[in-house]
Amino acid sequence: AHTYADNGTYSVVVGVTDDDDGIGSNNADHQVGNVAPEITVLNLDCARIPEDGVATLSGAIVTKGESDTHEVAIDWGDGSTDSAALDAGARAFSVSHRYLDDNPTGTPSDAYTIGVTVSDDDGDSDADTTAVTVENLPPVVDAGPDQMVYEDATVTLPPATFTDAGTQDTHTAAIDWGDGMVDTVMVFGMGGSGSVSGVHVYPDPGTYIVTIAVTDDDDGSGADTMTVKAVHGFLRFCGFAEDANEGVQVQEGARIVCSLGANGRLDVQKSAAIT
């Protein structure tokens, strides 16, 4: 009995020698067929990963060809492929892949079917599949520092920033100014980070909680808040063209007396402490 390590055509020679050194022999060709490899183990290190996470696929094969070499081809299900070469005698493999996003858009998670094909150097193969679920992560928003502004002046917020593990995600943003006004604003940036800015006017003094919300294309949303305190600014005399005091500015802390009614229709004296 004999075991052939590889397929092929072998010339088998049989010789018989008697006790007087007489030798007789004969030969015949023996065909050894190839046996395809078989995938016996296929494992993922985790069944669910976040976007931009790494999945590691490992597997094991059996083969009758002890001297065969093998090629492992992997289709990750997201348009990416990998391959690994196994030398003669190698029976296991491990390959990692990073999933940048969960596709298609508009879903909180998506499942990818991973296809694995193992081929030997004689062209025979075996295939198997497994699956991984990639979950969307919401953007993380930093609204920036609190601010103090003057009432009735245009406020330009320093850009709020955000990061997103999904480097292929697109984003929209909205600013709730805390006074009943909400603006949809442009987002600047790509590749997993960006900024949001906006302008607003607070007509009345007060303390306002501003909320900046950023939403990705898979409906993941993140938000952060900042406080804007609108205070009295410079006060201006309001009068008529003939009033000598028209346009005079008074700083905070001053005390003034306004005389209204220069046209004769009003005769009101008002004294006010300006704070």
XYZ file of C-alpha atoms in Angstrom:
275
model
C 0.000 0.000 0.000
C 1.150 3.489 -0.755
C -0.267 6.991 -0.250
C 0.296 9.555 -3.008
C 0.794 13.084 -1.683
C -0.444 14.713 -4.895
C -2.458 13.890 -7.942
C -0.789 12.901 -11.217
C 0.197 9.979 -13.417
C 2.665 7.585 -11.820
C 4.483 4.657 -13.442
C 4.322 1.754 -10.982
C 7.064 -0.863 -11.408
C 6.775 -4.282 -9.761
C 9.917 -6.434 -9.597
C 10.305 -9.992 -8.288
C 13.701 -11.582 -7.541
C 14.128 -15.320 -6.941
C 16.750 -16.956 -4.747
C 19.079 -17.420 -7.749
C 19.023 -13.700 -8.486
C 16.600 -14.019 -11.327
C 14.609 -10.831 -11.733
C 11.283 -10.299 -13.382
C 9.440 -7.009 -13.546
C 6.508 -5.246 -15.077
C 5.125 -1.725 -14.942
C 1.832 0.089 -15.304
C 0.733 3.700 -15.182
C -1.393 4.640 -12.210
C -3.657 7.702 -12.310
C -4.143 9.580 -9.021
C -7.089 11.976 -9.198
C -7.266 15.315 -7.414
C -9.590 15.728 -4.434
C -11.034 19.187 -3.860
C -10.244 20.931 -0.549
C -13.042 21.324 1.974
C -13.754 24.291 4.245
C -14.470 22.808 7.664
C -14.392 25.930 9.867
C -15.501 29.500 9.072
C -15.768 31.975 11.958
C -16.109 35.723 12.493
C -14.721 37.263 15.657
C -18.028 39.163 16.081
C -21.399 39.033 14.359
C -22.121 42.787 14.771
C -19.657 45.649 14.448
C -19.992 49.461 14.302
C -19.270 51.307 11.090
C -15.537 51.818 10.613
C -15.126 48.639 12.664
C -12.888 45.705 11.765
C -14.141 42.137 11.249
C -11.667 39.249 11.390
C -12.560 36.109 9.470
C -10.781 32.836 10.250
C -11.172 29.390 8.763
C -9.718 25.906 8.404
C -9.615 23.458 5.521
C -8.900 19.789 4.969
C -7.297 18.431 1.810
C -6.113 15.056 0.556
C -3.243 16.626 -1.343
C -0.475 16.931 1.202
C 1.692 18.896 -1.194
C -1.102 21.082 -2.581
C -0.977 24.842 -2.161
C -4.206 26.809 -1.790
C -5.649 30.239 -2.515
C -8.342 31.758 -0.266
C -10.567 34.358 -2.002
C -12.895 36.490 0.151
C -15.766 38.667 -1.041
C -16.658 40.921 1.915
C -20.069 41.849 0.506
C -19.394 45.586 0.316
C -17.581 45.547 -3.018
C -14.206 44.724 -1.454
C -12.258 41.501 -1.961
C -9.161 39.970 -0.396
C -7.044 36.903 -1.013
C -4.584 34.849 0.983
C -2.099 32.205 -0.183
C -1.630 29.008 1.815
C 1.603 27.113 1.401
C 1.724 23.334 1.201
C 0.828 21.955 4.587
C -0.980 25.122 5.740
C -4.561 24.419 6.718
C -5.798 27.620 8.392
C -6.236 31.283 7.462
C -7.199 34.586 9.109
C -8.011 37.840 7.254
C -9.339 41.191 8.571
C -11.455 43.846 6.872
C -12.684 47.325 7.841
C -16.297 48.214 7.031
C -16.350 51.978 6.470
C -20.122 52.338 6.332
C -23.420 50.509 6.571
C -25.079 50.582 3.172
C -27.581 51.312 1.787
C -28.320 54.685 3.364
C -31.387 55.349 5.460
C -31.005 52.292 7.674
C -29.610 51.966 11.208
C -27.766 48.752 10.296
C -27.103 46.496 7.310
C -26.086 42.853 6.922
C -23.288 41.807 4.577
C -22.884 38.266 3.240
C -19.228 37.219 3.187
C -18.324 34.651 0.563
C -15.201 32.476 0.880
C -13.733 30.235 -1.837
C -10.703 27.985 -1.294
C -9.000 26.675 -4.454
C -6.077 24.261 -4.728
C -3.302 24.433 -7.294
C -5.146 21.936 -9.490
C -8.211 24.125 -9.912
C -10.632 22.367 -7.572
C -12.365 24.421 -4.906
C -14.885 24.637 -2.101
C -17.019 27.616 -1.045
C -18.917 28.764 2.036
C -20.561 31.933 3.388
C -21.111 33.755 6.647
C -22.570 37.168 7.537
C -21.775 40.294 9.536
C -24.059 43.189 10.537
C -22.629 46.722 10.429
C -24.354 49.255 12.682
C -24.527 53.010 12.120
C -23.053 55.331 14.742
C -24.472 58.844 15.253
C -22.287 61.924 14.832
C -20.795 63.480 17.972
C -21.358 67.256 18.154
C -19.431 69.956 20.037
C -21.456 73.180 20.099
C -18.542 75.272 21.347
C -18.294 77.712 24.267
C -21.112 79.783 25.727
C -21.406 83.386 24.524
C -22.649 86.797 25.539
C -24.015 89.118 22.839
C -25.859 92.412 22.597
C -29.558 92.364 21.911
C -30.719 93.259 18.408
C -27.267 92.621 16.973
C -26.379 89.948 14.437
C -24.859 86.993 16.213
C -22.409 84.799 14.321
C -21.777 81.579 16.148
C -18.289 80.159 15.942
C -18.572 76.925 13.959
C -19.796 73.948 15.941
C -17.788 70.858 15.088
C -18.721 67.206 14.771
C -17.087 63.860 14.147
C -18.594 60.671 12.759
C -17.119 57.172 12.754
C -18.808 56.673 9.388
C -16.262 58.386 7.163
C -18.508 57.915 4.115
C -21.630 59.391 5.740
C -23.187 62.623 4.518
C -24.795 65.053 6.972
C -27.438 67.708 7.487
C -27.698 70.150 10.389
C -30.174 72.394 12.175
C -29.783 75.108 14.807
C -32.517 75.716 17.373
C -31.747 79.220 18.622
C -33.820 78.812 21.790
C -36.225 81.627 20.994
C -38.617 79.660 18.801
C -36.536 79.983 15.637
C -34.976 76.906 13.988
C -32.687 77.165 10.961
C -31.530 74.425 8.616
C -27.892 75.258 7.902
C -25.093 74.074 5.675
C -22.569 71.483 6.773
C -18.915 71.882 5.857
C -16.522 68.962 5.817
C -16.292 65.339 4.795
C -14.515 62.120 5.695
C -15.993 61.816 9.157
C -15.665 65.391 10.455
C -17.048 68.832 9.752
C -18.431 72.078 11.082
C -21.727 73.956 11.327
C -22.172 77.720 11.565
C -25.052 80.183 11.533
C -26.151 83.755 12.247
C -29.088 85.020 14.277
C -30.520 88.160 15.866
C -31.968 88.184 19.390
C -34.334 91.193 19.577
C -34.791 90.889 23.321
C -32.366 90.348 26.158
C -32.399 86.997 27.861
C -30.623 83.702 28.264
C -31.114 81.296 25.374
C -30.181 77.615 25.066
C -28.937 76.991 21.526
C -29.061 73.401 20.256
C -26.971 72.273 17.283
C -28.148 68.935 15.845
C -26.337 66.979 13.111
C -27.985 64.025 11.333
C -26.234 61.499 9.103
C -27.649 59.737 6.045
C -28.614 56.694 8.141
C -30.842 58.759 10.481
C -28.273 58.792 13.268
C -28.420 62.125 15.067
C -26.203 63.848 17.596
C -26.673 67.199 19.336
C -24.992 69.562 21.768
C -26.055 72.799 23.431
C -24.535 76.114 24.306
C -25.874 79.142 26.181
C -26.185 82.565 24.597
C -26.864 85.467 26.920
C -28.270 88.500 25.107
C -27.775 91.730 27.070
C -28.644 95.395 26.659
C -26.155 97.118 24.457
C -25.661 100.799 23.674
C -28.785 102.932 23.997
C -29.409 105.696 21.495
C -31.438 108.882 21.880
C -34.454 108.772 19.599
C -35.634 112.191 18.546
C -36.374 114.382 15.595
C -34.171 115.923 13.004
C -34.078 119.183 14.865
C -33.099 117.540 18.145
C -29.538 118.317 19.079
C -29.233 114.998 20.893
C -30.274 112.760 18.021
C -27.772 109.951 17.488
C -25.940 110.399 20.764
C -24.854 107.039 22.210
C -25.041 106.319 25.913
C -23.004 103.539 27.402
C -24.269 101.018 29.906
C -24.528 102.311 33.457
C -25.402 105.868 32.441
C -28.568 107.623 33.645
C -30.430 109.709 31.138
C -33.573 111.806 30.839
C -35.348 111.612 27.491
C -37.642 114.456 26.530
C -40.154 113.301 23.917
C -42.801 115.255 22.096
C -40.834 117.990 20.378
C -43.540 118.095 17.698
C -46.105 119.080 20.271
C -48.131 115.902 20.053
C -46.486 114.372 23.116
C -45.276 115.997 26.256
C -43.733 113.155 28.256
C -40.764 113.241 30.528
C -39.221 109.854 31.382
C -36.298 109.165 33.604
C -34.714 105.714 33.470
C -31.772 103.980 34.999
C -29.928 102.182 32.210
C -28.685 98.717 33.062
